[in-house]
Amino acid sequence: MEIGKYNRARVESIMPQGYYLELETGGRVLLPGNRDEFSLEEDEILDVFVYMDSEDRPIATLQKPYAQAGEFAVLEVKDVNRVGAFLDWGLNKDLFLPYKQQLGELQRGDRCVVYILLDDKSNRLVATEKIKSFIDTDTSELHVGERVELAAYEVTPDYVDFLVNYRYTGRLMVTPGTKRIYIGDTMPGYIQRFTNDGKITLNLSPVGYKGLMKSDSPNAVLRKLSEAGGFLPYGDHTDPETIQKEFGMSKKTFKKILGTLYREGKILIQDDGIRLP
């Protein structure tokens, strides 16, 4: 049984209080409900979300939470009391954010960026705003210019730190004209570059090579290839608008550069893109 996650289950029996399910991962759990709410048959296979009810018993639901254990989410505060905050995460039972896991005072209606985890001591699902230790530091799957989803979790006068694709972290430097951003704000963004220590620098506008280097130089393509890990999914099949956005040059210029680099043995041209040898 995996608490806080989706489980594949088989309807074992049907009772007045609901459906007893046998979980593929082991264990037996109740799915409350009757045929007026939804109709299931014995031996039917389905996916359910399993969590702890108010009496700390595992229970199943067909509702879909905004995130499950081991994931990040931007959630709204529904209530606050002396022990912590309660967050709307899409289920009838709110998600608990203890005071010790908060980074600042929260009020009803606030949005916060949290990581959802299973507390080792209580076996309860809880949220934490102390998310940095859960962020993935391996950014090898990302590349310069890539469009990503952002969620602001730290805002200062000089910079804003975002979750990137709800997995990594990146930083946007605040400059004159940067729009006002608040914790919990979500928006698309673009990877501008990777620093020497692997950190991500972000931009809210598409990143081309104009302004970064001479855009019609073969070195622009080589550098972008290198920063992307040696492969880019662009070539003859790529439309001119994408080439202009990603490289800041016309497709005609781009193809000419590829031809030069290929003849010099500096790149390989494949059906799905270009690659460093």
PDB file of C-alpha atoms in Angstrom:
ATOM      1  CA  MET A   1       0.000   0.000   0.000  1.00  0.00           C
ATOM      2  CA  GLU A   2       1.410   3.357  -1.026  1.00  0.00           C
ATOM      3  CA  ILE A   3      -0.018   6.150   1.124  1.00  0.00           C
ATOM      4  CA  GLY A   4      -0.279   9.473  -0.680  1.00  0.00           C
ATOM      5  CA  LYS A   5      -0.094   7.957  -4.141  1.00  0.00           C
ATOM      6  CA  TYR A   6      -2.264   6.328  -6.765  1.00  0.00           C
ATOM      7  CA  ASN A   7      -2.687   2.573  -6.330  1.00  0.00           C
ATOM      8  CA  ARG A   8      -4.007  -0.006  -8.780  1.00  0.00           C
ATOM      9  CA  ALA A   9      -6.825  -1.900  -7.050  1.00  0.00           C
ATOM     10  CA  ARG A  10      -9.398  -4.679  -7.529  1.00  0.00           C
ATOM     11  CA  VAL A  11     -12.908  -4.496  -6.118  1.00  0.00           C
ATOM     12  CA  GLU A  12     -12.927  -7.338  -3.604  1.00  0.00           C
ATOM     13  CA  SER A  13     -16.380  -6.899  -2.090  1.00  0.00           C
ATOM     14  CA  ILE A  14     -19.316  -4.508  -2.007  1.00  0.00           C
ATOM     15  CA  MET A  15     -20.707  -3.433   1.366  1.00  0.00           C
ATOM     16  CA  PRO A  16     -23.294  -0.837   2.516  1.00  0.00           C
ATOM     17  CA  GLN A  17     -20.490   1.538   3.562  1.00  0.00           C
ATOM     18  CA  GLY A  18     -18.663   1.252   0.262  1.00  0.00           C
ATOM     19  CA  TYR A  19     -16.294  -0.924  -1.717  1.00  0.00           C
ATOM     20  CA  TYR A  20     -13.454  -2.916  -0.197  1.00  0.00           C
ATOM     21  CA  LEU A  21     -10.464  -2.905  -2.498  1.00  0.00           C
ATOM     22  CA  GLU A  22      -7.493  -5.233  -2.732  1.00  0.00           C
ATOM     23  CA  LEU A  23      -4.443  -3.162  -3.647  1.00  0.00           C
ATOM     24  CA  GLU A  24      -1.862  -4.356  -6.145  1.00  0.00           C
ATOM     25  CA  THR A  25       0.866  -3.062  -3.830  1.00  0.00           C
ATOM     26  CA  GLY A  26      -0.554  -5.048  -0.919  1.00  0.00           C
ATOM     27  CA  GLY A  27      -3.251  -4.393   1.651  1.00  0.00           C
ATOM     28  CA  ARG A  28      -6.994  -3.841   1.747  1.00  0.00           C
ATOM     29  CA  VAL A  29      -8.707  -0.462   1.886  1.00  0.00           C
ATOM     30  CA  LEU A  30     -12.224   0.967   1.879  1.00  0.00           C
ATOM     31  CA  LEU A  31     -13.497   3.176  -0.916  1.00  0.00           C
ATOM     32  CA  PRO A  32     -16.493   4.916   0.712  1.00  0.00           C
ATOM     33  CA  GLY A  33     -19.572   5.454  -1.426  1.00  0.00           C
ATOM     34  CA  ASN A  34     -22.654   3.777  -2.746  1.00  0.00           C
ATOM     35  CA  ARG A  35     -24.223   3.081  -6.106  1.00  0.00           C
ATOM     36  CA  ASP A  36     -25.948   6.462  -6.047  1.00  0.00           C
ATOM     37  CA  GLU A  37     -22.502   8.111  -6.247  1.00  0.00           C
ATOM     38  CA  PHE A  38     -20.734   5.659  -8.564  1.00  0.00           C
ATOM     39  CA  SER A  39     -21.203   2.058  -9.552  1.00  0.00           C
ATOM     40  CA  LEU A  40     -18.464  -0.567  -9.415  1.00  0.00           C
ATOM     41  CA  GLU A  41     -18.575  -4.318  -9.878  1.00  0.00           C
ATOM     42  CA  GLU A  42     -16.698  -7.078  -8.062  1.00  0.00           C
ATOM     43  CA  ASP A  43     -13.285  -7.814  -9.611  1.00  0.00           C
ATOM     44  CA  GLU A  44     -13.321  -4.480 -11.449  1.00  0.00           C
ATOM     45  CA  ILE A  45      -9.842  -2.942 -11.753  1.00  0.00           C
ATOM     46  CA  LEU A  46      -9.356   0.757 -11.097  1.00  0.00           C
ATOM     47  CA  ASP A  47      -6.830   3.339  -9.889  1.00  0.00           C
ATOM     48  CA  VAL A  48      -7.508   5.058  -6.564  1.00  0.00           C
ATOM     49  CA  PHE A  49      -5.693   7.598  -4.443  1.00  0.00           C
ATOM     50  CA  VAL A  50      -4.932   6.343  -0.914  1.00  0.00           C
ATOM     51  CA  TYR A  51      -4.538   8.659   2.086  1.00  0.00           C
ATOM     52  CA  MET A  52      -5.248   8.688   5.840  1.00  0.00           C
ATOM     53  CA  ASP A  53      -8.693   9.707   7.077  1.00  0.00           C
ATOM     54  CA  SER A  54      -9.416  11.817  10.184  1.00  0.00           C
ATOM     55  CA  GLU A  55      -8.988   8.713  12.364  1.00  0.00           C
ATOM     56  CA  ASP A  56      -5.642   7.862  10.781  1.00  0.00           C
ATOM     57  CA  ARG A  57      -6.976   4.927   8.818  1.00  0.00           C
ATOM     58  CA  PRO A  58      -5.982   4.374   5.188  1.00  0.00           C
ATOM     59  CA  ILE A  59      -8.838   5.168   2.852  1.00  0.00           C
ATOM     60  CA  ALA A  60      -9.283   5.328  -0.916  1.00  0.00           C
ATOM     61  CA  THR A  61     -10.865   7.989  -3.075  1.00  0.00           C
ATOM     62  CA  LEU A  62     -11.655   8.526  -6.748  1.00  0.00           C
ATOM     63  CA  GLN A  63     -10.976  12.245  -6.305  1.00  0.00           C
ATOM     64  CA  LYS A  64      -7.773  13.486  -7.890  1.00  0.00           C
ATOM     65  CA  PRO A  65      -5.426  15.568  -5.715  1.00  0.00           C
ATOM     66  CA  TYR A  66      -3.439  18.379  -7.320  1.00  0.00           C
ATOM     67  CA  ALA A  67      -0.255  16.512  -6.393  1.00  0.00           C
ATOM     68  CA  GLN A  68       0.748  13.333  -4.605  1.00  0.00           C
ATOM     69  CA  ALA A  69       3.509  12.384  -2.179  1.00  0.00           C
ATOM     70  CA  GLY A  70       6.930  13.120  -3.591  1.00  0.00           C
ATOM     71  CA  GLU A  71       5.738  16.030  -5.746  1.00  0.00           C
ATOM     72  CA  PHE A  72       5.746  19.821  -5.580  1.00  0.00           C
ATOM     73  CA  ALA A  73       2.596  21.911  -5.840  1.00  0.00           C
ATOM     74  CA  VAL A  74       1.271  25.456  -5.547  1.00  0.00           C
ATOM     75  CA  LEU A  75      -1.652  25.265  -3.110  1.00  0.00           C
ATOM     76  CA  GLU A  76      -4.042  27.761  -1.531  1.00  0.00           C
ATOM     77  CA  VAL A  77      -4.404  28.167   2.231  1.00  0.00           C
ATOM     78  CA  LYS A  78      -7.969  27.349   3.304  1.00  0.00           C
ATOM     79  CA  ASP A  79      -7.543  27.809   7.044  1.00  0.00           C
ATOM     80  CA  VAL A  80      -4.959  28.583   9.721  1.00  0.00           C
ATOM     81  CA  ASN A  81      -5.021  27.642  13.412  1.00  0.00           C
ATOM     82  CA  ARG A  82      -2.591  27.322  16.308  1.00  0.00           C
ATOM     83  CA  VAL A  83      -0.965  24.140  14.969  1.00  0.00           C
ATOM     84  CA  GLY A  84      -0.516  25.106  11.324  1.00  0.00           C
ATOM     85  CA  ALA A  85      -2.213  25.746   8.010  1.00  0.00           C
ATOM     86  CA  PHE A  86      -4.574  23.629   5.964  1.00  0.00           C
ATOM     87  CA  LEU A  87      -4.208  23.603   2.196  1.00  0.00           C
ATOM     88  CA  ASP A  88      -6.683  22.879  -0.578  1.00  0.00           C
ATOM     89  CA  TRP A  89      -5.197  20.048  -2.611  1.00  0.00           C
ATOM     90  CA  GLY A  90      -8.325  18.833  -4.362  1.00  0.00           C
ATOM     91  CA  LEU A  91      -9.613  16.342  -1.776  1.00  0.00           C
ATOM     92  CA  ASN A  92     -12.357  16.616   0.832  1.00  0.00           C
ATOM     93  CA  LYS A  93      -9.705  16.412   3.549  1.00  0.00           C
ATOM     94  CA  ASP A  94      -7.272  19.352   3.436  1.00  0.00           C
ATOM     95  CA  LEU A  95      -3.499  18.895   3.452  1.00  0.00           C
ATOM     96  CA  PHE A  96      -1.773  19.861   6.709  1.00  0.00           C
ATOM     97  CA  LEU A  97       1.174  22.281   6.675  1.00  0.00           C
ATOM     98  CA  PRO A  98       2.639  22.328  10.223  1.00  0.00           C
ATOM     99  CA  TYR A  99       4.003  25.555  11.647  1.00  0.00           C
ATOM    100  CA  LYS A 100       7.483  24.055  11.848  1.00  0.00           C
ATOM    101  CA  GLN A 101       7.372  23.464   8.096  1.00  0.00           C
ATOM    102  CA  GLN A 102       6.395  27.039   7.242  1.00  0.00           C
ATOM    103  CA  LEU A 103       8.789  29.790   6.160  1.00  0.00           C
ATOM    104  CA  GLY A 104       6.608  32.738   7.130  1.00  0.00           C
ATOM    105  CA  GLU A 105       3.214  33.716   8.451  1.00  0.00           C
ATOM    106  CA  LEU A 106       0.375  32.465   6.281  1.00  0.00           C
ATOM    107  CA  GLN A 107      -3.179  33.702   6.016  1.00  0.00           C
ATOM    108  CA  ARG A 108      -6.312  32.302   4.450  1.00  0.00           C
ATOM    109  CA  GLY A 109      -6.231  32.804   0.686  1.00  0.00           C
ATOM    110  CA  ASP A 110      -2.424  32.865   0.443  1.00  0.00           C
ATOM    111  CA  ARG A 111      -0.727  30.618  -2.071  1.00  0.00           C
ATOM    112  CA  CYS A 112       2.353  28.675  -1.113  1.00  0.00           C
ATOM    113  CA  VAL A 113       4.807  26.375  -2.865  1.00  0.00           C
ATOM    114  CA  VAL A 114       5.159  23.081  -1.026  1.00  0.00           C
ATOM    115  CA  TYR A 115       6.533  19.582  -1.258  1.00  0.00           C
ATOM    116  CA  ILE A 116       4.225  16.761  -0.172  1.00  0.00           C
ATOM    117  CA  LEU A 117       5.696  13.989   1.939  1.00  0.00           C
ATOM    118  CA  LEU A 118       4.755  11.134   4.234  1.00  0.00           C
ATOM    119  CA  ASP A 119       5.751  11.907   7.808  1.00  0.00           C
ATOM    120  CA  ASP A 120       7.874   9.033   9.134  1.00  0.00           C
ATOM    121  CA  LYS A 121       6.591   9.270  12.696  1.00  0.00           C
ATOM    122  CA  SER A 122       2.848   9.748  12.202  1.00  0.00           C
ATOM    123  CA  ASN A 123       2.514   8.101   8.756  1.00  0.00           C
ATOM    124  CA  ARG A 124       0.430  11.143   7.794  1.00  0.00           C
ATOM    125  CA  LEU A 125       0.686  13.166   4.632  1.00  0.00           C
ATOM    126  CA  VAL A 126       1.998  16.669   5.297  1.00  0.00           C
ATOM    127  CA  ALA A 127       3.288  19.604   3.299  1.00  0.00           C
ATOM    128  CA  THR A 128       6.477  21.592   3.771  1.00  0.00           C
ATOM    129  CA  GLU A 129       7.594  24.959   2.432  1.00  0.00           C
ATOM    130  CA  LYS A 130      11.200  23.921   3.109  1.00  0.00           C
ATOM    131  CA  ILE A 131      11.540  22.511  -0.360  1.00  0.00           C
ATOM    132  CA  LYS A 132      15.186  23.042  -1.291  1.00  0.00           C
ATOM    133  CA  SER A 133      16.446  19.642  -0.143  1.00  0.00           C
ATOM    134  CA  PHE A 134      13.912  17.926  -2.424  1.00  0.00           C
ATOM    135  CA  ILE A 135      14.871  19.782  -5.619  1.00  0.00           C
ATOM    136  CA  ASP A 136      16.559  17.771  -8.374  1.00  0.00           C
ATOM    137  CA  THR A 137      20.067  19.087  -9.097  1.00  0.00           C
ATOM    138  CA  ASP A 138      20.631  16.986 -12.233  1.00  0.00           C
ATOM    139  CA  THR A 139      19.647  19.356 -15.046  1.00  0.00           C
ATOM    140  CA  SER A 140      21.155  17.286 -17.857  1.00  0.00           C
ATOM    141  CA  GLU A 141      17.751  16.837 -19.520  1.00  0.00           C
ATOM    142  CA  LEU A 142      17.300  20.604 -19.957  1.00  0.00           C
ATOM    143  CA  HIS A 143      18.791  22.849 -22.630  1.00  0.00           C
ATOM    144  CA  VAL A 144      19.281  26.544 -23.276  1.00  0.00           C
ATOM    145  CA  GLY A 145      16.230  28.171 -24.833  1.00  0.00           C
ATOM    146  CA  GLU A 146      13.839  25.488 -23.575  1.00  0.00           C
ATOM    147  CA  ARG A 147      10.371  26.632 -22.550  1.00  0.00           C
ATOM    148  CA  VAL A 148       9.627  25.596 -18.963  1.00  0.00           C
ATOM    149  CA  GLU A 149       6.884  25.976 -16.368  1.00  0.00           C
ATOM    150  CA  LEU A 150       7.743  28.217 -13.418  1.00  0.00           C
ATOM    151  CA  ALA A 151       6.385  28.590  -9.867  1.00  0.00           C
ATOM    152  CA  ALA A 152       7.856  31.363  -7.701  1.00  0.00           C
ATOM    153  CA  TYR A 153       8.883  30.193  -4.229  1.00  0.00           C
ATOM    154  CA  GLU A 154      11.308  32.914  -3.075  1.00  0.00           C
ATOM    155  CA  VAL A 155      11.029  36.602  -3.936  1.00  0.00           C
ATOM    156  CA  THR A 156      13.648  39.254  -3.105  1.00  0.00           C
ATOM    157  CA  PRO A 157      14.293  42.765  -4.454  1.00  0.00           C
ATOM    158  CA  ASP A 158      17.180  41.417  -6.551  1.00  0.00           C
ATOM    159  CA  TYR A 159      15.996  38.026  -7.775  1.00  0.00           C
ATOM    160  CA  VAL A 160      13.171  35.504  -7.836  1.00  0.00           C
ATOM    161  CA  ASP A 161      13.770  31.784  -7.365  1.00  0.00           C
ATOM    162  CA  PHE A 162      11.380  29.489  -9.215  1.00  0.00           C
ATOM    163  CA  LEU A 163      10.598  25.841  -9.321  1.00  0.00           C
ATOM    164  CA  VAL A 164      11.364  24.804 -12.899  1.00  0.00           C
ATOM    165  CA  ASN A 165       8.969  22.173 -14.272  1.00  0.00           C
ATOM    166  CA  TYR A 166       8.084  21.426 -10.643  1.00  0.00           C
ATOM    167  CA  ARG A 167      11.383  19.567 -10.328  1.00  0.00           C
ATOM    168  CA  TYR A 168      14.392  21.879 -10.603  1.00  0.00           C
ATOM    169  CA  THR A 169      15.211  25.385  -9.417  1.00  0.00           C
ATOM    170  CA  GLY A 170      16.162  28.461 -11.417  1.00  0.00           C
ATOM    171  CA  ARG A 171      16.760  32.146 -10.782  1.00  0.00           C
ATOM    172  CA  LEU A 172      15.385  35.223 -12.538  1.00  0.00           C
ATOM    173  CA  MET A 173      17.350  38.406 -11.893  1.00  0.00           C
ATOM    174  CA  VAL A 174      15.107  41.390 -11.234  1.00  0.00           C
ATOM    175  CA  THR A 175      15.848  44.285 -13.581  1.00  0.00           C
ATOM    176  CA  PRO A 176      14.040  47.563 -14.297  1.00  0.00           C
ATOM    177  CA  GLY A 177      10.826  46.648 -16.059  1.00  0.00           C
ATOM    178  CA  THR A 178      10.520  43.184 -14.544  1.00  0.00           C
ATOM    179  CA  LYS A 179       6.879  42.616 -13.659  1.00  0.00           C
ATOM    180  CA  ARG A 180       5.947  42.248  -9.989  1.00  0.00           C
ATOM    181  CA  ILE A 181       6.025  38.612  -8.938  1.00  0.00           C
ATOM    182  CA  TYR A 182       4.609  37.059  -5.774  1.00  0.00           C
ATOM    183  CA  ILE A 183       5.182  33.705  -4.089  1.00  0.00           C
ATOM    184  CA  GLY A 184       2.911  31.143  -5.705  1.00  0.00           C
ATOM    185  CA  ASP A 185       2.752  32.925  -9.061  1.00  0.00           C
ATOM    186  CA  THR A 186       3.028  30.528 -11.993  1.00  0.00           C
ATOM    187  CA  MET A 187       4.040  31.359 -15.552  1.00  0.00           C
ATOM    188  CA  PRO A 188       5.999  30.057 -18.534  1.00  0.00           C
ATOM    189  CA  GLY A 189       9.677  30.919 -18.787  1.00  0.00           C
ATOM    190  CA  TYR A 190      12.823  30.061 -20.720  1.00  0.00           C
ATOM    191  CA  ILE A 191      16.247  28.772 -19.770  1.00  0.00           C
ATOM    192  CA  GLN A 192      18.736  31.508 -20.544  1.00  0.00           C
ATOM    193  CA  ARG A 193      21.919  29.721 -19.522  1.00  0.00           C
ATOM    194  CA  PHE A 194      23.553  27.361 -17.048  1.00  0.00           C
ATOM    195  CA  THR A 195      26.177  28.749 -14.692  1.00  0.00           C
ATOM    196  CA  ASN A 196      29.495  26.998 -14.113  1.00  0.00           C
ATOM    197  CA  ASP A 197      28.092  25.267 -11.018  1.00  0.00           C
ATOM    198  CA  GLY A 198      25.063  23.989 -12.954  1.00  0.00           C
ATOM    199  CA  LYS A 199      22.486  26.478 -11.718  1.00  0.00           C
ATOM    200  CA  ILE A 200      19.781  27.730 -14.083  1.00  0.00           C
ATOM    201  CA  THR A 201      19.406  31.363 -15.095  1.00  0.00           C
ATOM    202  CA  LEU A 202      15.914  32.168 -16.346  1.00  0.00           C
ATOM    203  CA  ASN A 203      14.249  34.610 -18.707  1.00  0.00           C
ATOM    204  CA  LEU A 204      10.531  35.303 -19.100  1.00  0.00           C
ATOM    205  CA  SER A 205      10.927  35.859 -22.848  1.00  0.00           C
ATOM    206  CA  PRO A 206      12.084  33.398 -25.508  1.00  0.00           C
ATOM    207  CA  VAL A 207      15.838  33.114 -25.558  1.00  0.00           C
ATOM    208  CA  GLY A 208      17.589  33.540 -28.886  1.00  0.00           C
ATOM    209  CA  TYR A 209      21.224  34.151 -29.535  1.00  0.00           C
ATOM    210  CA  LYS A 210      20.825  37.815 -30.410  1.00  0.00           C
ATOM    211  CA  GLY A 211      22.504  39.787 -27.683  1.00  0.00           C
ATOM    212  CA  LEU A 212      24.324  36.714 -26.346  1.00  0.00           C
ATOM    213  CA  MET A 213      26.774  36.441 -29.214  1.00  0.00           C
ATOM    214  CA  LYS A 214      26.962  37.146 -32.928  1.00  0.00           C
ATOM    215  CA  SER A 215      23.946  35.170 -34.082  1.00  0.00           C
ATOM    216  CA  ASP A 216      25.195  34.341 -37.589  1.00  0.00           C
ATOM    217  CA  SER A 217      28.430  32.791 -36.328  1.00  0.00           C
ATOM    218  CA  PRO A 218      28.989  29.003 -36.439  1.00  0.00           C
ATOM    219  CA  ASN A 219      30.248  29.336 -32.868  1.00  0.00           C
ATOM    220  CA  ALA A 220      26.710  30.282 -31.815  1.00  0.00           C
ATOM    221  CA  VAL A 221      25.420  26.913 -32.943  1.00  0.00           C
ATOM    222  CA  LEU A 222      28.357  25.029 -31.418  1.00  0.00           C
ATOM    223  CA  ARG A 223      27.976  26.776 -28.110  1.00  0.00           C
ATOM    224  CA  LYS A 224      24.259  26.093 -27.986  1.00  0.00           C
ATOM    225  CA  LEU A 225      24.930  22.449 -28.839  1.00  0.00           C
ATOM    226  CA  SER A 226      27.488  22.200 -26.063  1.00  0.00           C
ATOM    227  CA  GLU A 227      25.206  23.818 -23.483  1.00  0.00           C
ATOM    228  CA  ALA A 228      22.408  21.427 -24.502  1.00  0.00           C
ATOM    229  CA  GLY A 229      24.558  18.370 -23.814  1.00  0.00           C
ATOM    230  CA  GLY A 230      25.659  17.734 -27.378  1.00  0.00           C
ATOM    231  CA  PHE A 231      22.286  17.338 -29.110  1.00  0.00           C
ATOM    232  CA  LEU A 232      19.614  19.679 -30.462  1.00  0.00           C
ATOM    233  CA  PRO A 233      16.410  18.581 -32.240  1.00  0.00           C
ATOM    234  CA  TYR A 234      16.775  21.083 -35.100  1.00  0.00           C
ATOM    235  CA  GLY A 235      17.625  20.625 -38.766  1.00  0.00           C
ATOM    236  CA  ASP A 236      16.141  20.756 -42.256  1.00  0.00           C
ATOM    237  CA  HIS A 237      12.791  19.599 -40.854  1.00  0.00           C
ATOM    238  CA  THR A 238      12.520  22.541 -38.450  1.00  0.00           C
ATOM    239  CA  ASP A 239      10.233  25.413 -39.433  1.00  0.00           C
ATOM    240  CA  PRO A 240      11.765  28.900 -39.988  1.00  0.00           C
ATOM    241  CA  GLU A 241       9.875  30.443 -37.041  1.00  0.00           C
ATOM    242  CA  THR A 242      11.455  27.982 -34.594  1.00  0.00           C
ATOM    243  CA  ILE A 243      14.934  28.599 -36.016  1.00  0.00           C
ATOM    244  CA  GLN A 244      14.442  32.344 -35.662  1.00  0.00           C
ATOM    245  CA  LYS A 245      13.240  31.985 -32.071  1.00  0.00           C
ATOM    246  CA  GLU A 246      15.913  29.535 -30.942  1.00  0.00           C
ATOM    247  CA  PHE A 247      18.942  30.907 -32.814  1.00  0.00           C
ATOM    248  CA  GLY A 248      18.035  34.446 -33.822  1.00  0.00           C
ATOM    249  CA  MET A 249      18.792  33.786 -37.488  1.00  0.00           C
ATOM    250  CA  SER A 250      17.004  32.863 -40.697  1.00  0.00           C
ATOM    251  CA  LYS A 251      16.628  29.242 -41.704  1.00  0.00           C
ATOM    252  CA  LYS A 252      18.742  29.922 -44.799  1.00  0.00           C
ATOM    253  CA  THR A 253      21.613  31.161 -42.626  1.00  0.00           C
ATOM    254  CA  PHE A 254      21.134  28.283 -40.211  1.00  0.00           C
ATOM    255  CA  LYS A 255      21.356  25.669 -42.989  1.00  0.00           C
ATOM    256  CA  LYS A 256      24.466  27.329 -44.399  1.00  0.00           C
ATOM    257  CA  ILE A 257      26.134  27.196 -40.974  1.00  0.00           C
ATOM    258  CA  LEU A 258      25.184  23.540 -40.524  1.00  0.00           C
ATOM    259  CA  GLY A 259      26.708  22.705 -43.887  1.00  0.00           C
ATOM    260  CA  THR A 260      29.958  24.440 -42.954  1.00  0.00           C
ATOM    261  CA  LEU A 261      30.157  22.760 -39.541  1.00  0.00           C
ATOM    262  CA  TYR A 262      29.384  19.358 -41.058  1.00  0.00           C
ATOM    263  CA  ARG A 263      32.114  19.671 -43.714  1.00  0.00           C
ATOM    264  CA  GLU A 264      34.576  20.679 -41.013  1.00  0.00           C
ATOM    265  CA  GLY A 265      33.647  17.586 -38.995  1.00  0.00           C
ATOM    266  CA  LYS A 266      32.375  19.619 -36.047  1.00  0.00           C
ATOM    267  CA  ILE A 267      28.802  18.276 -36.053  1.00  0.00           C
ATOM    268  CA  LEU A 268      26.800  15.258 -37.158  1.00  0.00           C
ATOM    269  CA  ILE A 269      23.526  15.801 -39.022  1.00  0.00           C
ATOM    270  CA  GLN A 270      20.894  13.176 -38.244  1.00  0.00           C
ATOM    271  CA  ASP A 271      17.213  12.704 -39.053  1.00  0.00           C
ATOM    272  CA  ASP A 272      16.122  13.920 -35.606  1.00  0.00           C
ATOM    273  CA  GLY A 273      18.560  16.817 -35.230  1.00  0.00           C
ATOM    274  CA  ILE A 274      22.209  17.778 -34.944  1.00  0.00           C
ATOM    275  CA  ARG A 275      24.820  16.323 -32.617  1.00  0.00           C
ATOM    276  CA  LEU A 276      28.388  16.885 -31.564  1.00  0.00           C
ATOM    277  CA  PRO A 277      30.707  14.088 -32.735  1.00  0.00           C
TER     278      PRO A 277
END
